[in-house]
CSV table of C-alpha atoms in Angstrom, one decimal:
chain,number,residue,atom,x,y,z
A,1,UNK,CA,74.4,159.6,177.7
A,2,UNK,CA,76.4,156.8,175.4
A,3,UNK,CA,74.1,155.1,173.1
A,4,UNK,CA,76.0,151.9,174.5
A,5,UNK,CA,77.3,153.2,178.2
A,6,UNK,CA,80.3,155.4,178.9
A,7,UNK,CA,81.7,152.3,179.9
A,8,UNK,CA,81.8,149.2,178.2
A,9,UNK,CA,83.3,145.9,178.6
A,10,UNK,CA,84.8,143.7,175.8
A,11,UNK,CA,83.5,140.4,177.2
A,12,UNK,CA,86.2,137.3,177.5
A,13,UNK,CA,84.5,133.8,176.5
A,14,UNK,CA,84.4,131.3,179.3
A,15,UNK,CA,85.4,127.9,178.1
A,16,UNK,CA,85.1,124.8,180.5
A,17,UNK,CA,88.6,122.0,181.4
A,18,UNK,CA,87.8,120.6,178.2
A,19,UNK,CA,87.3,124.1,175.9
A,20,UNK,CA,84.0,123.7,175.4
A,21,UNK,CA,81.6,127.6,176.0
A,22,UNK,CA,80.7,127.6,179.3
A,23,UNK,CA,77.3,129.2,179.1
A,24,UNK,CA,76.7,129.6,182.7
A,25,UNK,CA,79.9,130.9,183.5
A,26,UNK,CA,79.7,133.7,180.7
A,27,UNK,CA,75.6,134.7,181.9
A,28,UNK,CA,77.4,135.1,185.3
A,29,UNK,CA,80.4,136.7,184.5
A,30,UNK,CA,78.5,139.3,182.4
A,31,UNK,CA,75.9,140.0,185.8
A,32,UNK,CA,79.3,141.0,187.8
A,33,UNK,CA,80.4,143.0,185.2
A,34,UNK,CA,77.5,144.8,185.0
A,35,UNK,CA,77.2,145.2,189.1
A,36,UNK,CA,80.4,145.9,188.8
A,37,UNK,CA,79.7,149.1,186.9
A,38,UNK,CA,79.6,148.6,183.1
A,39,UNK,CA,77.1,150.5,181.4
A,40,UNK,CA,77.7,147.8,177.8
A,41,UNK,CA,78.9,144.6,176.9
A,42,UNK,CA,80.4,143.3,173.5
A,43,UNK,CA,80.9,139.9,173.1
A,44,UNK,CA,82.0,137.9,170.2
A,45,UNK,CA,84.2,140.6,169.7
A,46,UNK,CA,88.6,139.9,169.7
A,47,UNK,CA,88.8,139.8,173.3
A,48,UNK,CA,85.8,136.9,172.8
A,49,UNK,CA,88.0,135.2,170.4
A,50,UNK,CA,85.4,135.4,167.8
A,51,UNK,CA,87.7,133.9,165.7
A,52,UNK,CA,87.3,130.7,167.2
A,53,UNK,CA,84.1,130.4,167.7
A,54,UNK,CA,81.2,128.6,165.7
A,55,UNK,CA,78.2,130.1,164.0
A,56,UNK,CA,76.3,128.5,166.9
A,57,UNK,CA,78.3,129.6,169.4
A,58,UNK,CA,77.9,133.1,168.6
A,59,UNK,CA,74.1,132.7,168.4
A,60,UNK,CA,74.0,131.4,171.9
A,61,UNK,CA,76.3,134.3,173.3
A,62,UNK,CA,74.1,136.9,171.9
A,63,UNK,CA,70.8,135.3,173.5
A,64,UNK,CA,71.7,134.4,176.3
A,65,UNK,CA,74.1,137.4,177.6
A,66,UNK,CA,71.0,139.6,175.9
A,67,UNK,CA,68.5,138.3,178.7
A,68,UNK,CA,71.3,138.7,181.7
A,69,UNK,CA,71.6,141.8,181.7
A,70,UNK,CA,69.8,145.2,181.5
A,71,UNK,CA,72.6,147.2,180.0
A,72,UNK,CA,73.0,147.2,175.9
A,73,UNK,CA,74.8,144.3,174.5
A,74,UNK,CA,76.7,145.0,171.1
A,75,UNK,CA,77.1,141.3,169.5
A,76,UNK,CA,80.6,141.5,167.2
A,77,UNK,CA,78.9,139.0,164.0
A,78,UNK,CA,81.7,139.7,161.3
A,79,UNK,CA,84.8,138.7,159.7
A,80,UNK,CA,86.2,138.8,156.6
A,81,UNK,CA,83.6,137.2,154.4
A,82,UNK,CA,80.9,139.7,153.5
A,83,UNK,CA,77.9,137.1,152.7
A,84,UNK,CA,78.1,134.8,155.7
A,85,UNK,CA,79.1,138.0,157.7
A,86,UNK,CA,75.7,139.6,156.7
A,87,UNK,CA,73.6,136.0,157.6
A,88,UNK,CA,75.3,135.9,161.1
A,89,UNK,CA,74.1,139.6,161.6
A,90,UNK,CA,70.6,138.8,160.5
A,91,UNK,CA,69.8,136.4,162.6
A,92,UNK,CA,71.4,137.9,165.5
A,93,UNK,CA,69.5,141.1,165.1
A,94,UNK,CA,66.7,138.9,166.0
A,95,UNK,CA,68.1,137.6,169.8
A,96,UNK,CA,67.8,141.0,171.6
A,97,UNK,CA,70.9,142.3,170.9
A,98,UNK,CA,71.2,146.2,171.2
A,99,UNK,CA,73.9,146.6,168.5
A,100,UNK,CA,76.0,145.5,166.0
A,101,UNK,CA,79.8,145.3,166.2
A,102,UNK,CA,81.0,145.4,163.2
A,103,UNK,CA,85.0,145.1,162.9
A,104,UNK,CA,87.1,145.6,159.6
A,105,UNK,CA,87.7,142.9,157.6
A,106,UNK,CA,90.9,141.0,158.6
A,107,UNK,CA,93.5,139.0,156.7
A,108,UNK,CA,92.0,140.1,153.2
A,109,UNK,CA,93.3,143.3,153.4
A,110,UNK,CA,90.6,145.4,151.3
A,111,UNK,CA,90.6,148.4,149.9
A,112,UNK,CA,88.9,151.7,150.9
A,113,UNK,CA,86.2,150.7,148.4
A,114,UNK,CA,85.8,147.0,150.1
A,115,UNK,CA,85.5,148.5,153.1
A,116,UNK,CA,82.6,151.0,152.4
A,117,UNK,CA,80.9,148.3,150.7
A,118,UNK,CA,81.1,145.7,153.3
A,119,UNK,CA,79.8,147.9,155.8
A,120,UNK,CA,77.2,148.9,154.1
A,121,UNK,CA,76.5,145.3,153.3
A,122,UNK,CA,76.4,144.4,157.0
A,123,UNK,CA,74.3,147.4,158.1
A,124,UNK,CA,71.7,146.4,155.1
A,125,UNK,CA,71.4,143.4,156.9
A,126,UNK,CA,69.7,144.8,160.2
A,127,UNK,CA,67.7,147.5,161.9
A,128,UNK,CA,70.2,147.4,164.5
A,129,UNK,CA,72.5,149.8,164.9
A,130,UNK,CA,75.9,149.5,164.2
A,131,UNK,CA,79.2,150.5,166.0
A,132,UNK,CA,82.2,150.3,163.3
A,133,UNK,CA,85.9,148.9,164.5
A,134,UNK,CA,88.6,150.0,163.4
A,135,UNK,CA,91.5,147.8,164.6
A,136,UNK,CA,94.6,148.1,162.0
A,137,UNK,CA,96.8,146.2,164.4
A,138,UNK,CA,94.8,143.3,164.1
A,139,UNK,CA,93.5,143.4,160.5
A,140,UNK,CA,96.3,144.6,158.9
A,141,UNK,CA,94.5,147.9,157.4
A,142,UNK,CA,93.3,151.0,159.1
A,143,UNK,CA,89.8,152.0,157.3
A,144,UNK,CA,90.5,156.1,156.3
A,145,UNK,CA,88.8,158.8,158.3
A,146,UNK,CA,86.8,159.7,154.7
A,147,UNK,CA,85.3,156.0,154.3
A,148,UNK,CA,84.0,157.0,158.0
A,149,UNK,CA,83.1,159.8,157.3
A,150,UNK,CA,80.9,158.6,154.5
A,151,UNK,CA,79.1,156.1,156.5
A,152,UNK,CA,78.7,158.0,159.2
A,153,UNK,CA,76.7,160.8,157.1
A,154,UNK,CA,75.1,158.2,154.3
A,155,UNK,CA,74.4,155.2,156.3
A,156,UNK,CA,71.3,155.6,158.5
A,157,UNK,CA,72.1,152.8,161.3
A,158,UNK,CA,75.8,153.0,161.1
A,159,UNK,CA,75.8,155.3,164.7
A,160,UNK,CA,79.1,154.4,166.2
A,161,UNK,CA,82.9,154.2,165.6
A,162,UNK,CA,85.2,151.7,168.7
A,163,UNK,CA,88.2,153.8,167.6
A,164,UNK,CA,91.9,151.0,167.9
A,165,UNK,CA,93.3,153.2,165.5
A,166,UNK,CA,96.0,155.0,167.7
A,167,UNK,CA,95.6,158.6,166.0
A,168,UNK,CA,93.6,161.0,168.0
A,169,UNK,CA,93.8,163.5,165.5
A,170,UNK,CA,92.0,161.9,162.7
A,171,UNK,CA,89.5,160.7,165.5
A,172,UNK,CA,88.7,164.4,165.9
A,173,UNK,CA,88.4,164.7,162.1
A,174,UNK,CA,86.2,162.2,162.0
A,175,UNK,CA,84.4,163.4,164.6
A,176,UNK,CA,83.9,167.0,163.3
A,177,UNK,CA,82.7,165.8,160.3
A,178,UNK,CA,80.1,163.2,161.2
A,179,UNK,CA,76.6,163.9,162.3
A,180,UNK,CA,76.4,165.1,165.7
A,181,UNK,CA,74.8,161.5,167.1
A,182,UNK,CA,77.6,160.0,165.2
A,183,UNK,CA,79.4,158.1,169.0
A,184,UNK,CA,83.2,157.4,169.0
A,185,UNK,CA,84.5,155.0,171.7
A,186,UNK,CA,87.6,154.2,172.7
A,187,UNK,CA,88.7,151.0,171.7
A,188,UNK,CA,92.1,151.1,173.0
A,189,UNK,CA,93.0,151.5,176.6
A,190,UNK,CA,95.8,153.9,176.5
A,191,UNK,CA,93.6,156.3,174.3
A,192,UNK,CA,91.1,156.7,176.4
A,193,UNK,CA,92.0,159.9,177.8
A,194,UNK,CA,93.4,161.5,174.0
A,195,UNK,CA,90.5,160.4,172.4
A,196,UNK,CA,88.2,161.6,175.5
A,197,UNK,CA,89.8,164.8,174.8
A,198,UNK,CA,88.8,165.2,170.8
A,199,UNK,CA,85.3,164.5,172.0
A,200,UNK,CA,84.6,160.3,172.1
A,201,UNK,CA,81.9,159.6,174.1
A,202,UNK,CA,83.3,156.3,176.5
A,203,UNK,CA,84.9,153.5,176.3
A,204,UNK,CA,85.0,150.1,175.0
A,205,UNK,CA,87.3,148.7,177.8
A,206,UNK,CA,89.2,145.0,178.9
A,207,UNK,CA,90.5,145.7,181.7
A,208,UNK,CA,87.4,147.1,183.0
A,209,UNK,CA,87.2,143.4,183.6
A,210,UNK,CA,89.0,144.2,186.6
A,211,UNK,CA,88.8,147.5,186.7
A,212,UNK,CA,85.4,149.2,185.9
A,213,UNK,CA,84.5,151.4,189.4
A,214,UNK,CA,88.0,153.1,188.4
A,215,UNK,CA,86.9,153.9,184.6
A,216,UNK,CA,83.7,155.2,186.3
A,217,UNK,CA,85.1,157.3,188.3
A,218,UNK,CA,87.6,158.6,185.6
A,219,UNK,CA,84.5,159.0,183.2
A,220,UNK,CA,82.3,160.8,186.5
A,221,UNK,CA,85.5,163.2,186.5
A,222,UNK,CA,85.7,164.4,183.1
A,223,UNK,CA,82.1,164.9,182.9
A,224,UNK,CA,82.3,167.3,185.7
A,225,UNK,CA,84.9,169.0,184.2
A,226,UNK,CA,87.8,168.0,186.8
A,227,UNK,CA,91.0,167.4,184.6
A,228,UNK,CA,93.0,166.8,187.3
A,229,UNK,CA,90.7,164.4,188.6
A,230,UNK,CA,90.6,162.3,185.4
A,231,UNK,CA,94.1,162.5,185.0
A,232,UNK,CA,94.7,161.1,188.2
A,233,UNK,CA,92.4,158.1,188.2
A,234,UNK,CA,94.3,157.8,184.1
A,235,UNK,CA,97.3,157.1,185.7
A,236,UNK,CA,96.4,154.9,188.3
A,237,UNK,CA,95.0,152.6,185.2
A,238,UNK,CA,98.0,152.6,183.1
A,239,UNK,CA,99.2,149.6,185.0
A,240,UNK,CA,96.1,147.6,184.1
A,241,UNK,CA,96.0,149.5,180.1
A,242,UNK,CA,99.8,147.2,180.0
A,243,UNK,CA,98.6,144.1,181.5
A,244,UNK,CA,96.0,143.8,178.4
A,245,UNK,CA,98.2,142.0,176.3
A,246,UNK,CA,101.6,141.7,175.4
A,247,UNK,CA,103.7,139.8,172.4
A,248,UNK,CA,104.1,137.0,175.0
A,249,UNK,CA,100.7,137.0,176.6
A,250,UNK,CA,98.5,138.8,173.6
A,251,UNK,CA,94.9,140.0,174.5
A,252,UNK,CA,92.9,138.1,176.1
A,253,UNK,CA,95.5,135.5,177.4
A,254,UNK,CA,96.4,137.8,180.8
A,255,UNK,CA,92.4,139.5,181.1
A,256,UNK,CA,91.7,135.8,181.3
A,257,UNK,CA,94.3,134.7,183.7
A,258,UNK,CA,93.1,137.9,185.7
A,259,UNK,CA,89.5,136.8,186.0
A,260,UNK,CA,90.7,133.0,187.2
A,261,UNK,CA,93.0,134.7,189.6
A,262,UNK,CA,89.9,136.6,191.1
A,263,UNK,CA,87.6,134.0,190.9
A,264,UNK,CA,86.0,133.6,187.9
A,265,UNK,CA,85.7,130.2,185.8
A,266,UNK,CA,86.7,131.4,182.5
A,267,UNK,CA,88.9,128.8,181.4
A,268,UNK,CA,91.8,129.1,178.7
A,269,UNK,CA,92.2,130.5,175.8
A,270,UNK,CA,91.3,128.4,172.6
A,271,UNK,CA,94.7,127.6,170.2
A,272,UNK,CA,96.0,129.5,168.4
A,273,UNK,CA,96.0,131.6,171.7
A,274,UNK,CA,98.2,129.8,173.3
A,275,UNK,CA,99.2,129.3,177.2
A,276,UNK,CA,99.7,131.8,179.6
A,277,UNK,CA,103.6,132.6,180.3
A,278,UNK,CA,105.0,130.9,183.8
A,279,UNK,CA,103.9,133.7,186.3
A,280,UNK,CA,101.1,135.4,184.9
A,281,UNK,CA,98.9,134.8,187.6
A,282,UNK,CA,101.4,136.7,190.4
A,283,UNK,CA,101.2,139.2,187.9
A,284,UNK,CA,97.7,139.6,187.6
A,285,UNK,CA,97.8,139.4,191.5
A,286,UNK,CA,99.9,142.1,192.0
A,287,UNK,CA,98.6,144.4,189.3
A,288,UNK,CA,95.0,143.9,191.2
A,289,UNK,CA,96.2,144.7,194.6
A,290,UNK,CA,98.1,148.0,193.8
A,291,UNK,CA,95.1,148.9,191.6
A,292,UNK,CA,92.8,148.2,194.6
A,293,UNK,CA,95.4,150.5,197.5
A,294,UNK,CA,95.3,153.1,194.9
A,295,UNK,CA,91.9,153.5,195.0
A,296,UNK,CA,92.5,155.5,198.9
């Protein structure tokens, strides 16, 4: 069993008319995620727009989603400055949080060596333990399969890679040379099923927003052994892997409009997000219904 669930959701931050968090309406979206069959939750992390959120903000996230919900929450507490990134982690380690997300630094662009050393830094900072991120797309540098490696053999409560990287084969190699509790999860929707294959453990998902019975079912498949099974339920998700985010609509501008479109109050995206394109919301519609007549 996943340290953090097979199935995971990157958790969206509700925001109220006026922008403001909407504490309420994140403790009750988080409940129907996990009834709808989540195993984890991240928040603060980029679908959370973490970047726009205060120090307090983040605080009350991790508390208050922690006591929701009976499934592990990984709070996402850095950035790209090491020091206040290792205080925010500290003092979240204390609000029932089941794990650290800890993403590579963005905008900064370290080297190999920064990047070892901040992540050490940050797991110094806790008991908890952490699940690495490795996101080039966003931070503009992909941390190498041997600074993994390192901290996945030297680094006692660094347990977990969320793998955005796009390379299943250096996930394997990182996965053949870490300890054997060493967890990779997917971190990007259309790898789920390559980096299933090289021996990742679930899924750190968005559009299990929407869609988390299907990933479940994909997840129940493979563990069974049924290929054609898991392929099958794949490609009924590769709509929904699309809808994510686009250069028009990035991540988590359409999972947002997706959740409003089904119900849920989870407001706009904070700038520099930006609106939702004209028609997002038939979109969403559509993508949702041929999702749900797929499912026979």
């Amino acid at each position: 069993m996943a340290r953090f669930g097979r199935v995971a959701t990157a958790m969206v931050t509700p925001f109220d008319a006026d922008g403001e968090l909407d504490v309420d309406a994140a403790v009750a979206l988080a409940k129907f995620l996990v009834t709808e069959g989540n195993e984890g939750l991240v928040v603060v992390g980029t679908t959370g727009e973490s970047a726009t959120l205060s120090i307090e903000e983040k605080l009350t996230l991790f508390e208050t989603i922690s006591a929701a919900v009976t499934v592990p929450v990984v709070g996402g507490t850095t950035g790209s400055n090491t020091r206040q990134d290792m205080g925010l982690t500290a003092e979240a380690s204390k609000l029932g949080l089941a794990g650290i997300l800890a993403v590579g630094p963005y905008y900064n662009r370290p080297s190999q060596t920064g990047f070892e050393l901040h992540f050490r830094a940050i797991a110094s900072a806790t008991d908890l333990p952490v699940m690495l991120y490795d996101i080039p797309k966003r931070t503009g540098r992909k941390v190498s399969s041997g600074t993994l490696v390192r901290l996945a053999n030297e680094v006692d409560n660094i347990v977990a890679l969320k793998d955005a990287a796009g390379d299943p084969s250096e996930t394997a190699k990182v996965i053949a040379e870490s300890p054997d509790d060493f967890e990779v999860y997917s971190g990007d929707s259309p790898m789920n099923l390559p980096l299933l294959a090289v021996g990742a453990v679930g899924l750190v998902g968005v559009c299990t927003h929407w869609a988390a019975p299907d990933h479940v079912q994909m997840l129940n498949a493979w563990a069974a052994g049924d290929i054609a099974a898991t392929q099958r339920h794949n490609r009924r998700l590769l709509e929904s892997y699309v809808f994510e985010g686009n250069d028009d609509a990035p991540n988590p501008v359409q999972p947002k409009v997706m959740m409003q479109t089904l119900g849920h109050e989870v407001g706009a995206c904070r700038l520099p997000m930006g609106p939702a394109p004209e028609g997002t919301a038939d979109a969403a519609r559509a993508v949702y219904d041929r999702l749900v007549a797929s499912r026979g």
